[in-house]
mmCIF file of C-alpha atoms and ligand atoms in Angstrom:
data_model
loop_
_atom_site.group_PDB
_atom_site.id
_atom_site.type_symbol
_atom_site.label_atom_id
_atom_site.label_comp_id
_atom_site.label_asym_id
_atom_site.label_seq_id
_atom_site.Cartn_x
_atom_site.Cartn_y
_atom_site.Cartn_z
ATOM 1 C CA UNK A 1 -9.067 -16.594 -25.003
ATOM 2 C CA UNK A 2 -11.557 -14.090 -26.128
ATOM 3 C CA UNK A 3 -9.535 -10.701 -26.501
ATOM 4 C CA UNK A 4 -11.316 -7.238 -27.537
ATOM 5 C CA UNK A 5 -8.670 -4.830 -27.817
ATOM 6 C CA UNK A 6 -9.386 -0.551 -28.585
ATOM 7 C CA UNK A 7 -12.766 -1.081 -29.759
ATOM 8 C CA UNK A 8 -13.656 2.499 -30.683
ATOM 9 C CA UNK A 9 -17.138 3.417 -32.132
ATOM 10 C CA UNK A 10 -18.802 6.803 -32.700
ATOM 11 C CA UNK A 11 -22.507 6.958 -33.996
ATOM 12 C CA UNK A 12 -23.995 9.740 -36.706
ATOM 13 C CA UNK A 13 -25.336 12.414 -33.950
ATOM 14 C CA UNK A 14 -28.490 13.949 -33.982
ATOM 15 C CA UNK A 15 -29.639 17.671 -33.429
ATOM 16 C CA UNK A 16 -28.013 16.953 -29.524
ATOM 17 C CA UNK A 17 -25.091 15.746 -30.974
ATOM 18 C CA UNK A 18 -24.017 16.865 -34.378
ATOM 19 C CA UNK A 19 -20.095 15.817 -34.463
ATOM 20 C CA UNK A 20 -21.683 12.022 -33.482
ATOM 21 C CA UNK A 21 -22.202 10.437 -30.219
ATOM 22 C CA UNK A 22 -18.533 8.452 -29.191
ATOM 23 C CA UNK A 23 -20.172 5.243 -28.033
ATOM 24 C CA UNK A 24 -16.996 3.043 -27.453
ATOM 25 C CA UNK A 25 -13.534 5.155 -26.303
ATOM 26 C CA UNK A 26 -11.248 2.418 -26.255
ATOM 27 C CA UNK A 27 -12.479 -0.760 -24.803
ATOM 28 C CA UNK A 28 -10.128 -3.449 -23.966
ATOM 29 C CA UNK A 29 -11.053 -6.611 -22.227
ATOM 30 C CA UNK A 30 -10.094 -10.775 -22.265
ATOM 31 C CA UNK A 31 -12.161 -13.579 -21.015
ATOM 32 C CA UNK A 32 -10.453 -16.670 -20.462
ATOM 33 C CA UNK A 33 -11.839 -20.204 -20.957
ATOM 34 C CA UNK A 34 -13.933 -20.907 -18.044
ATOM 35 C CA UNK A 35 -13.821 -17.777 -16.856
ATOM 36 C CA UNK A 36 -17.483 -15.989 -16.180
ATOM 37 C CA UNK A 37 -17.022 -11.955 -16.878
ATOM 38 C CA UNK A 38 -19.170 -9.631 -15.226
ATOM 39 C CA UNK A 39 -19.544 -6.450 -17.536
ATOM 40 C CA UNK A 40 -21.225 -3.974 -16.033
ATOM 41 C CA UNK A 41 -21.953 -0.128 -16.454
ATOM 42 C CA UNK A 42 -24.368 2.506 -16.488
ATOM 43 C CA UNK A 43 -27.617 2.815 -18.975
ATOM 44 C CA UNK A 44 -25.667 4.146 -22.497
ATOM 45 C CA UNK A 45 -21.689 2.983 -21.194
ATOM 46 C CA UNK A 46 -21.289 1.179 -24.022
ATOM 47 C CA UNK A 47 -21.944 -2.628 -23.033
ATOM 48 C CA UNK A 48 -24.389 -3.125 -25.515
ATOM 49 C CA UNK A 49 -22.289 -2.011 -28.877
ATOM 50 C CA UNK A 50 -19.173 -3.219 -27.272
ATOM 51 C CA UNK A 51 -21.122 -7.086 -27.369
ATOM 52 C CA UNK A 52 -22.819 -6.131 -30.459
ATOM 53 C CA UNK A 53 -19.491 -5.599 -32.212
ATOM 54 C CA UNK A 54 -18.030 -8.899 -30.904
ATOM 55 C CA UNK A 55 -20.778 -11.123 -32.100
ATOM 56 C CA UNK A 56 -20.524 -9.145 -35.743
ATOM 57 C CA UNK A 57 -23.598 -7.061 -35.615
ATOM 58 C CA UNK A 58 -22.056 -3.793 -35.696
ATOM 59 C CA UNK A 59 -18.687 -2.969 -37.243
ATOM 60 C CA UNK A 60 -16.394 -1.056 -34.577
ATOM 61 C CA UNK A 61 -14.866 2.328 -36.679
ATOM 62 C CA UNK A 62 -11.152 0.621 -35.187
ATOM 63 C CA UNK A 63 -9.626 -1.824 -32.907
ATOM 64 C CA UNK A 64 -10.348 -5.315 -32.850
ATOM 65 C CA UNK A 65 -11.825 -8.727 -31.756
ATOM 66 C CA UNK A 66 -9.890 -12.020 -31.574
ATOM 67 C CA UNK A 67 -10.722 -15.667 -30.223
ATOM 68 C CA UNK A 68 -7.433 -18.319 -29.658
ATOM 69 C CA UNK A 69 -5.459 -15.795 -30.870
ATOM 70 C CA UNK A 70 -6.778 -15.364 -34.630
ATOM 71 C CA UNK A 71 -9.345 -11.814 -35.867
ATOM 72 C CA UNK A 72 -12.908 -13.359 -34.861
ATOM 73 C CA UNK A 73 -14.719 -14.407 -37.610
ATOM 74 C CA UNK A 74 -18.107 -15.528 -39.244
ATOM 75 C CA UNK A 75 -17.311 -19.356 -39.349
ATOM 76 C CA UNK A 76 -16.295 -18.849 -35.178
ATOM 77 C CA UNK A 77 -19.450 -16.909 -34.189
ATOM 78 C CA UNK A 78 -21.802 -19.677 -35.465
ATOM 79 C CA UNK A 79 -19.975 -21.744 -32.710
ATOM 80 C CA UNK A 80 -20.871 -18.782 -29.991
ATOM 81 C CA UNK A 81 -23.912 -18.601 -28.143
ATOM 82 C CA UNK A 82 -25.591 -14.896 -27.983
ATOM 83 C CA UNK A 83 -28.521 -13.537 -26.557
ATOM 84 C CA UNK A 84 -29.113 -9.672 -27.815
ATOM 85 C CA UNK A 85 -30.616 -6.870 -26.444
ATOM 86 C CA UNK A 86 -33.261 -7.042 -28.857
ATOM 87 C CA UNK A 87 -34.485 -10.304 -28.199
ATOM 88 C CA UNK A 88 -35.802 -11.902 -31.553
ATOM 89 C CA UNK A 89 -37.494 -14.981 -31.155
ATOM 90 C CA UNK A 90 -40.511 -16.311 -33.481
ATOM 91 C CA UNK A 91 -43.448 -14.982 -31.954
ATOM 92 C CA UNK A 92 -45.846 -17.249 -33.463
ATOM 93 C CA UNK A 93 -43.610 -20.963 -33.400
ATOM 94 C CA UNK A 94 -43.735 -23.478 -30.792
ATOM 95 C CA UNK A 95 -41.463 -23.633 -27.972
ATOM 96 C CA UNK A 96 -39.743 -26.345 -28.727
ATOM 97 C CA UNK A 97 -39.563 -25.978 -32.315
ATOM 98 C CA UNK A 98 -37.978 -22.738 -32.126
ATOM 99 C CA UNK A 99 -35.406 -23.647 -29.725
ATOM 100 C CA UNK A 100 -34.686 -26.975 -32.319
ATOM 101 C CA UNK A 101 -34.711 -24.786 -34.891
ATOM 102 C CA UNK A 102 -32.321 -22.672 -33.810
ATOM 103 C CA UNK A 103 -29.943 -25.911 -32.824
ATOM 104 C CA UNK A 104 -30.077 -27.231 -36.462
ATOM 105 C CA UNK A 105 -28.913 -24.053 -37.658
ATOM 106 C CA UNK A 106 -26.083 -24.060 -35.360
ATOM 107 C CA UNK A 107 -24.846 -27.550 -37.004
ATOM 108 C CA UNK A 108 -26.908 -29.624 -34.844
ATOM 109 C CA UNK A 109 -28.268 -33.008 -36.354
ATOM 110 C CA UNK A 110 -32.542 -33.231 -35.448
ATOM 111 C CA UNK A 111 -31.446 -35.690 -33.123
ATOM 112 C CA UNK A 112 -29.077 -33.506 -31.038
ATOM 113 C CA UNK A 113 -31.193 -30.818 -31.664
ATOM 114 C CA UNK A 114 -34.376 -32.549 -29.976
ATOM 115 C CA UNK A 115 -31.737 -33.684 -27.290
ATOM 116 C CA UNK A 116 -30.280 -30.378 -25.802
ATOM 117 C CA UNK A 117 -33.943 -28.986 -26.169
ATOM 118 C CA UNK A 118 -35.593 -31.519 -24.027
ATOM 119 C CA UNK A 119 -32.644 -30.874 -21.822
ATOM 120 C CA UNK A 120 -32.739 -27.272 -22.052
ATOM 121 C CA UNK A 121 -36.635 -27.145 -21.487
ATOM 122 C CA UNK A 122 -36.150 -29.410 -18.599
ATOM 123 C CA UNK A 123 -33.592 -27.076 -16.619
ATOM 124 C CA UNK A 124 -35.706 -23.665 -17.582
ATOM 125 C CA UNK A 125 -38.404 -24.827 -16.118
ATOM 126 C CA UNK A 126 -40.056 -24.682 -19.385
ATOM 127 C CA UNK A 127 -41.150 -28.099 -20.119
ATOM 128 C CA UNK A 128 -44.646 -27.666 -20.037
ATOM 129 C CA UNK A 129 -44.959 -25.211 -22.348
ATOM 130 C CA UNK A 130 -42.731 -26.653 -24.976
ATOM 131 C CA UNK A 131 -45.981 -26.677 -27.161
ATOM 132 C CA UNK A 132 -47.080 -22.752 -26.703
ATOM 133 C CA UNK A 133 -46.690 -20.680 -28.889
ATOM 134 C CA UNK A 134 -44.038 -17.839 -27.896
ATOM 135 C CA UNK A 135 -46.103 -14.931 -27.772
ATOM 136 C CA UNK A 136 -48.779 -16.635 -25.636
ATOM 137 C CA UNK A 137 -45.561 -16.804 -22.683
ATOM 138 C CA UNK A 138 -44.829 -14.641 -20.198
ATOM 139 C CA UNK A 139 -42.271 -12.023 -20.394
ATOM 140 C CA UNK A 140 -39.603 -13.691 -18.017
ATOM 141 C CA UNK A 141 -40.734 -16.789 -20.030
ATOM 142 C CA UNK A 142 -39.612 -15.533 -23.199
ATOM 143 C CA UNK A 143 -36.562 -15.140 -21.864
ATOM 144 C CA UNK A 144 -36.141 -18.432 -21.032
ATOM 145 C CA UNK A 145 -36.723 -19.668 -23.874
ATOM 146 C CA UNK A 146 -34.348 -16.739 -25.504
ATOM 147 C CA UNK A 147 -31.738 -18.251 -23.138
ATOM 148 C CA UNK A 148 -32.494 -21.623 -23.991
ATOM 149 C CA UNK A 149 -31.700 -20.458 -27.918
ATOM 150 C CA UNK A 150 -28.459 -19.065 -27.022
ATOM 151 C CA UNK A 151 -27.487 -22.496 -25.124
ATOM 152 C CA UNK A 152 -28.534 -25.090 -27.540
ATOM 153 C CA UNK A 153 -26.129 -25.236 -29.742
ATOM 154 C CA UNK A 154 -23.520 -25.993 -26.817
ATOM 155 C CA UNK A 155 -21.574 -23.004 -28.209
ATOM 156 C CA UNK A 156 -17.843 -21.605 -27.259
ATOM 157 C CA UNK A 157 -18.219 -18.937 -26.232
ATOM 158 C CA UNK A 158 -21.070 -17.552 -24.602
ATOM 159 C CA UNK A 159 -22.017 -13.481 -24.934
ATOM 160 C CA UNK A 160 -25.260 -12.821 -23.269
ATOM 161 C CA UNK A 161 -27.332 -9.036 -22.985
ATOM 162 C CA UNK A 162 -28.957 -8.499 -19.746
ATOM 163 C CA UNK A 163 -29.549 -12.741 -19.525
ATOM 164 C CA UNK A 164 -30.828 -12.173 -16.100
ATOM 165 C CA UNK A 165 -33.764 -9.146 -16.569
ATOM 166 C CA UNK A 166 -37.167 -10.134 -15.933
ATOM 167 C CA UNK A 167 -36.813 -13.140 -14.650
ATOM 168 C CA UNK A 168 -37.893 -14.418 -11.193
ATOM 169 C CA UNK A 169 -35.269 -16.045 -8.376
ATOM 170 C CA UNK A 170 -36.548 -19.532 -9.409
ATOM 171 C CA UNK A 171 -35.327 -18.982 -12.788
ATOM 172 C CA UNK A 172 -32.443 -16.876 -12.099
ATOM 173 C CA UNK A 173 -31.113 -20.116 -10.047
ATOM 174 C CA UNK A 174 -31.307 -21.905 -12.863
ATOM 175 C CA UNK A 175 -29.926 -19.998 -15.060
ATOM 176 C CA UNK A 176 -26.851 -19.473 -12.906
ATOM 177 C CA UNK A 177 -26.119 -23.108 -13.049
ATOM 178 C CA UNK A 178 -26.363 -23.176 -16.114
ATOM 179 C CA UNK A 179 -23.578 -20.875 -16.796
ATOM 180 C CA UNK A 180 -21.263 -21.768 -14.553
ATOM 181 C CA UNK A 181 -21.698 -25.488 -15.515
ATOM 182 C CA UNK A 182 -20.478 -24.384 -19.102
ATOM 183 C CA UNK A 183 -18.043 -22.207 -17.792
ATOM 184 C CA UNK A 184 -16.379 -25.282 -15.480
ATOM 185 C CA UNK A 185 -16.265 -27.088 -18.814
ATOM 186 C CA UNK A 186 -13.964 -24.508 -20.316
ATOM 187 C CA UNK A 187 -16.547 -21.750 -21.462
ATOM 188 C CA UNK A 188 -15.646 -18.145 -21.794
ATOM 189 C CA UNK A 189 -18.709 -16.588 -20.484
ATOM 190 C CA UNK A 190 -19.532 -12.814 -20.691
ATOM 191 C CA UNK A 191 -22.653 -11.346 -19.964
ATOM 192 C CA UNK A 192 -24.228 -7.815 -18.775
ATOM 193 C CA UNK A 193 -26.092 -6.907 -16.158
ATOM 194 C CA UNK A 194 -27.537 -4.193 -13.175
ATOM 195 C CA UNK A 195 -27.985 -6.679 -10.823
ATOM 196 C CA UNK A 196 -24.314 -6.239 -8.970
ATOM 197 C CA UNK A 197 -25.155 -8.783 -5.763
ATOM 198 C CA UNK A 198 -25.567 -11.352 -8.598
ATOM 199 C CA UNK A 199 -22.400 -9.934 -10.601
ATOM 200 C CA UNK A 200 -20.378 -10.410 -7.308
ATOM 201 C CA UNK A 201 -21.765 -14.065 -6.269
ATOM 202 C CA UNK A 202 -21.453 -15.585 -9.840
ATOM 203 C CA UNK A 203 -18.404 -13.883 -11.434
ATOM 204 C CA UNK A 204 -14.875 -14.547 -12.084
ATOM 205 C CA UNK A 205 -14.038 -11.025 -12.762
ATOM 206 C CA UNK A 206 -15.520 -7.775 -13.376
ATOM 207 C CA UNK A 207 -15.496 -5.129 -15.917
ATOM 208 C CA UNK A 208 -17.060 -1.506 -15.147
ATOM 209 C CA UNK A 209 -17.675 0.518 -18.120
ATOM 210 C CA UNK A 210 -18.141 4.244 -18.033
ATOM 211 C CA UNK A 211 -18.530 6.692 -21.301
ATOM 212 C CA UNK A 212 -17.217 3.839 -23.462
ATOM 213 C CA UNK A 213 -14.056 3.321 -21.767
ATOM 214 C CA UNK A 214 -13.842 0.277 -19.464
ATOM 215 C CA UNK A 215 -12.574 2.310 -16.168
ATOM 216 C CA UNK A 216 -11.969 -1.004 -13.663
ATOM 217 C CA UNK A 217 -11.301 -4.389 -14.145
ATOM 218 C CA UNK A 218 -10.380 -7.604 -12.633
ATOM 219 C CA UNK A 219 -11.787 -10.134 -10.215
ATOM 220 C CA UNK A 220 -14.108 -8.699 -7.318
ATOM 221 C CA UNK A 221 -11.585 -9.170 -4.644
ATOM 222 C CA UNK A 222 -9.002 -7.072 -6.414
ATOM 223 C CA UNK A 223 -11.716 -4.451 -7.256
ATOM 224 C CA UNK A 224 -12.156 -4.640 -3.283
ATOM 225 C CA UNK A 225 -8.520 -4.240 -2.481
ATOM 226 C CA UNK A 226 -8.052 -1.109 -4.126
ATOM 227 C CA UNK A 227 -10.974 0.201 -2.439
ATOM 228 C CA UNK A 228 -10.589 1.246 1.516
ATOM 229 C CA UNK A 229 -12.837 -1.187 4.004
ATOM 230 C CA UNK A 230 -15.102 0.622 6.399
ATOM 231 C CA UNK A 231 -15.934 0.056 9.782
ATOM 232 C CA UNK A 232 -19.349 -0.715 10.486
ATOM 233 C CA UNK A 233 -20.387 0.068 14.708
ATOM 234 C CA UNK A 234 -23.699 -0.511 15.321
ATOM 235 C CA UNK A 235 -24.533 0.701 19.033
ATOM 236 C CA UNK A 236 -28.412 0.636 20.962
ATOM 237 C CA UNK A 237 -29.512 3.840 22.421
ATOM 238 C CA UNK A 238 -26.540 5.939 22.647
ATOM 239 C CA UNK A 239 -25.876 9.324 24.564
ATOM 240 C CA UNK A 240 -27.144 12.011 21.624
ATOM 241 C CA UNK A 241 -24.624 13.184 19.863
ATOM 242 C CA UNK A 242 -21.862 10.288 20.606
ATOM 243 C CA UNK A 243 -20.302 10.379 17.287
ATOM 244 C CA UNK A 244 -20.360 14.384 16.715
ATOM 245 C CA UNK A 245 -16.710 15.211 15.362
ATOM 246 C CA UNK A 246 -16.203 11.665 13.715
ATOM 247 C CA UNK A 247 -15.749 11.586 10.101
ATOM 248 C CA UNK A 248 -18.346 8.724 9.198
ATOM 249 C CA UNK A 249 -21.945 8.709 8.855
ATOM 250 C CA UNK A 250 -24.645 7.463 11.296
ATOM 251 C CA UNK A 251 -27.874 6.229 9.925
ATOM 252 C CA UNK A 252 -30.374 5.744 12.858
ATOM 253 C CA UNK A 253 -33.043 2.255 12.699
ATOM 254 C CA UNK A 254 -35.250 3.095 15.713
ATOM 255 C CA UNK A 255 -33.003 2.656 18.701
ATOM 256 C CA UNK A 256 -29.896 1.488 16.682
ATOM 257 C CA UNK A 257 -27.353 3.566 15.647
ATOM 258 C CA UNK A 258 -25.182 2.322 12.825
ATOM 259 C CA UNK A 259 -21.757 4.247 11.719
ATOM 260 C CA UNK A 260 -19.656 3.867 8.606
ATOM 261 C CA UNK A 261 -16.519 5.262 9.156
ATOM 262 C CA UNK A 262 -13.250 4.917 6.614
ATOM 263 C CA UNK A 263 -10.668 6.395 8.614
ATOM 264 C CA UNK A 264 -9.696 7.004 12.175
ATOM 265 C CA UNK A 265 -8.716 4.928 14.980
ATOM 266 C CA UNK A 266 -10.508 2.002 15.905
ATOM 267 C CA UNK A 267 -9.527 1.476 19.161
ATOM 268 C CA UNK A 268 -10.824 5.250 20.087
ATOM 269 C CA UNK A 269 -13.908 4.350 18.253
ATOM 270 C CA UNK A 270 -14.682 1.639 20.232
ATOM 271 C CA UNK A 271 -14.348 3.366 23.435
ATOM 272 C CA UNK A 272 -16.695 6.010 22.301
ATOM 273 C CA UNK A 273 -19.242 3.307 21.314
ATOM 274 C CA UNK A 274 -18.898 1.543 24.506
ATOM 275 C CA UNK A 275 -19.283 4.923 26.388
ATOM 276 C CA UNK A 276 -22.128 6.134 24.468
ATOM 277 C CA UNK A 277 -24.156 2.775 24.532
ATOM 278 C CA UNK A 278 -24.666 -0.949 24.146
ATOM 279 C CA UNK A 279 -22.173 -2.000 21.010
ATOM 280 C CA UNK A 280 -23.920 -4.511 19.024
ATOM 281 C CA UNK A 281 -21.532 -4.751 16.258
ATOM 282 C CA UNK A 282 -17.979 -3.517 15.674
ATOM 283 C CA UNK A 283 -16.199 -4.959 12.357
ATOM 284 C CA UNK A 284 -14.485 -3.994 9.113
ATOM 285 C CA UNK A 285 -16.180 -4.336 5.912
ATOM 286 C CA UNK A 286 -15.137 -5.138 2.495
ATOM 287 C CA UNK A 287 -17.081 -2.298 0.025
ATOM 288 C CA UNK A 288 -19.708 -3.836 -1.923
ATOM 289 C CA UNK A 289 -19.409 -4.272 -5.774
ATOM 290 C CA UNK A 290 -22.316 -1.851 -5.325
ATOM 291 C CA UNK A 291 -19.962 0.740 -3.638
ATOM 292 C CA UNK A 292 -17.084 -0.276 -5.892
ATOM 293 C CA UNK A 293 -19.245 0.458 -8.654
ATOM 294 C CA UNK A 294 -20.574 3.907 -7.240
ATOM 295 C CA UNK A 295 -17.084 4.529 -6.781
ATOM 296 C CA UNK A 296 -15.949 3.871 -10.155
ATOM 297 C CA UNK A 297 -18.391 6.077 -12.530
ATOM 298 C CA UNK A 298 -18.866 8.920 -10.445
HETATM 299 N N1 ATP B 301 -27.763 2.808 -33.247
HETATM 300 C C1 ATP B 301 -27.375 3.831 -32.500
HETATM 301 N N2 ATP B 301 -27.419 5.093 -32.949
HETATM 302 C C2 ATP B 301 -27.004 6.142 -32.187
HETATM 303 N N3 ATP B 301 -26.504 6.007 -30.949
HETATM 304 C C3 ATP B 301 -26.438 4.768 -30.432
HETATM 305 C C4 ATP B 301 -26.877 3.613 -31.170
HETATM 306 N N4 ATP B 301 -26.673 2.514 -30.396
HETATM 307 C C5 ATP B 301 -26.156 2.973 -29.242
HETATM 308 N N5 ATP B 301 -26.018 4.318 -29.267
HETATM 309 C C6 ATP B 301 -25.440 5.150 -28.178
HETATM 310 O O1 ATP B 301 -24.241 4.548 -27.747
HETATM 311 C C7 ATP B 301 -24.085 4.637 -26.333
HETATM 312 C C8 ATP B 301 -23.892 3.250 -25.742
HETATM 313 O O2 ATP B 301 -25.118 2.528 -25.825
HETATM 314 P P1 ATP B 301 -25.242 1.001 -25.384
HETATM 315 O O3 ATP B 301 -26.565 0.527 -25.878
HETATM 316 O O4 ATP B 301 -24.038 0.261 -25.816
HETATM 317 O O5 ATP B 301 -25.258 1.138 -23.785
HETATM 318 P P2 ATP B 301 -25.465 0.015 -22.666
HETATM 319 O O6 ATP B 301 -24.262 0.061 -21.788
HETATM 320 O O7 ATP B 301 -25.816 -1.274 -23.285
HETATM 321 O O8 ATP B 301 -26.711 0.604 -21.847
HETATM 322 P P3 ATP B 301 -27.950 -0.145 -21.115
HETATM 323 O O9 ATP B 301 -27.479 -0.522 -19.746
HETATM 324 O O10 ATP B 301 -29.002 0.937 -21.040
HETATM 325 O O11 ATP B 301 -28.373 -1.294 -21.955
HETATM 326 C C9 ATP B 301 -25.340 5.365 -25.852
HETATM 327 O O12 ATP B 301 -25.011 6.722 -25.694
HETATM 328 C C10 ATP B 301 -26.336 5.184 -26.964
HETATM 329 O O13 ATP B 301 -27.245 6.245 -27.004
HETATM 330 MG MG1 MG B 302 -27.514 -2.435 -23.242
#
């Protein structure tokens, strides 16, 4: 298990901010083996330095990172796999070399190496441009291939910045598998991103991070249980003014009218609805990881 536990971290401030700029107030997470974390959080939470201190980039001012129950160390992050923020790749080498390259100096013999890039190329859809030169790629190709360098190696642990920006739904399919194939064969898996629908459909659990301090966390149905559900009624052409009084909010979509409503009685509501019009729809729903989210960091 990958534990992070109090990681505090304060930056030298500017003008803005002379006393510093607290970047981390606490954070405290674990990722279990196979488990995929979502970690998301506003631009400036805190994701960033919180995954830049775990692979060693940054030194946290206190707290600490462990792996199987031992401080994380330099021998144990050459086993991880991790894509940064700042992507670095080789502009001017091959493809294919790079993404070798990379491999041998994970430990991989040329022959492994040239394996798991072939394979790598393959799945990324990148196999016919194994022989480009990086910065003659596209940006959401770049990323591939920055992916593919995290991956090669078959690493431990996997800690991945924003793996999913820029890249199209082709690519963001295959990327998916990708993870959660390593993550079914025992991977902890962490990675960041805005894109919450994709947070919710691939993730094991969640983390939301707000002002450095990680303010919900656990799997996306307990995030929704602590959150109320909401009635969605969507009714065609009703009597103006049918929900007046109600304390929910209508949106109108030419002749349907749809209202979200937390509270109140149901059964009342759906006599008003049938009164006032033609009910299309009348059923509970779960808040989004978008709403939970919302929710969360306000
Ligand atoms: N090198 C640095 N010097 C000064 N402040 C920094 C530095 N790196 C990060 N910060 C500050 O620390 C806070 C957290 O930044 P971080 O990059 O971790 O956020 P993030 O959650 O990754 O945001 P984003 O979603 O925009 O990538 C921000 O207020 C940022 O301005
Ligand atoms: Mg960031």
């Amino acid at each position: 298990m990958l534990e992070i536990s109090e990681l505090r971290k304060r930056f030298a401030g500017g003008s803005e901010a002379p006393g510093g700029k607290v970047a981390l107030d606490g954070i405290s997470f674990a990722v279990r083996p196979g488990e995929m974390f979502g970690f998301v959080g506003a631009n400036g939470a805190g994701k960033t330095t919180t995954m830049r201190i775990v692979m060693g980039v940054l030194q946290a001012d206190s707290g600490s990172v462990s792996w199987q129950g031992r401080p994380l160390g330099s021998d144990d992050r050459r086993r991880f796999g991790y894509m940064p923020e700042e992507r670095g790749l080789y502009q001017k080498m091959r493809v294919a070399e790079q993404i070798e390259y990379f491999g041998r100096l994970h430990g991989l013999s040329a022959a492994a190496a040239k394996r798991a890039t072939d394979d790598l190329l393959e799945r990324l859809g990148l196999t016919e441009r194994r022989g480009d030169a990086v910065q003659a790629l596209s940006l959401g190709n770049q990323q591939r291939v920055q992916l593919a360098v995290a991956l090669v190696h078959d690493p431990e642990v996997l800690v991945l910045d924003e793996p999913f920006s820029g890249l199209d739904p082709i690519a963001v399919d295959a990327l998916a598998m990708a993870l959660q194939e390593r993550s079914r064969g025992g991977v902890p898996v962490i990675f960041s991103s805005h894109q919450l629908e994709l947070v919710e459909r691939l993730c094991d659990s969640v983390g939301i991070v707000s002002g450095g301090r990680m303010v919900a966390t656990g799997t996306v149905s307990d995030l929704r249980a602590a959150e109320s559900d909401t009635l969605r009624v969507v009714v065609r052409d009703p009597a103006p003014g049918w929900a007046d009084g109600l304390p929910g909010t209508v949106t109108v979509n030419g002749d349907r009218h749809v209202l979200h409503i937390a509270d109140g009685d149901d059964q009342e509501i759906l006599r008003r609805a049938m009164k006032a019009g033609h009910v299309e729809h009348f059923g509970v729903q779960q808040p989004t990881l978008t709403e939970i989210f919302k929710e969360a960091v306000a």
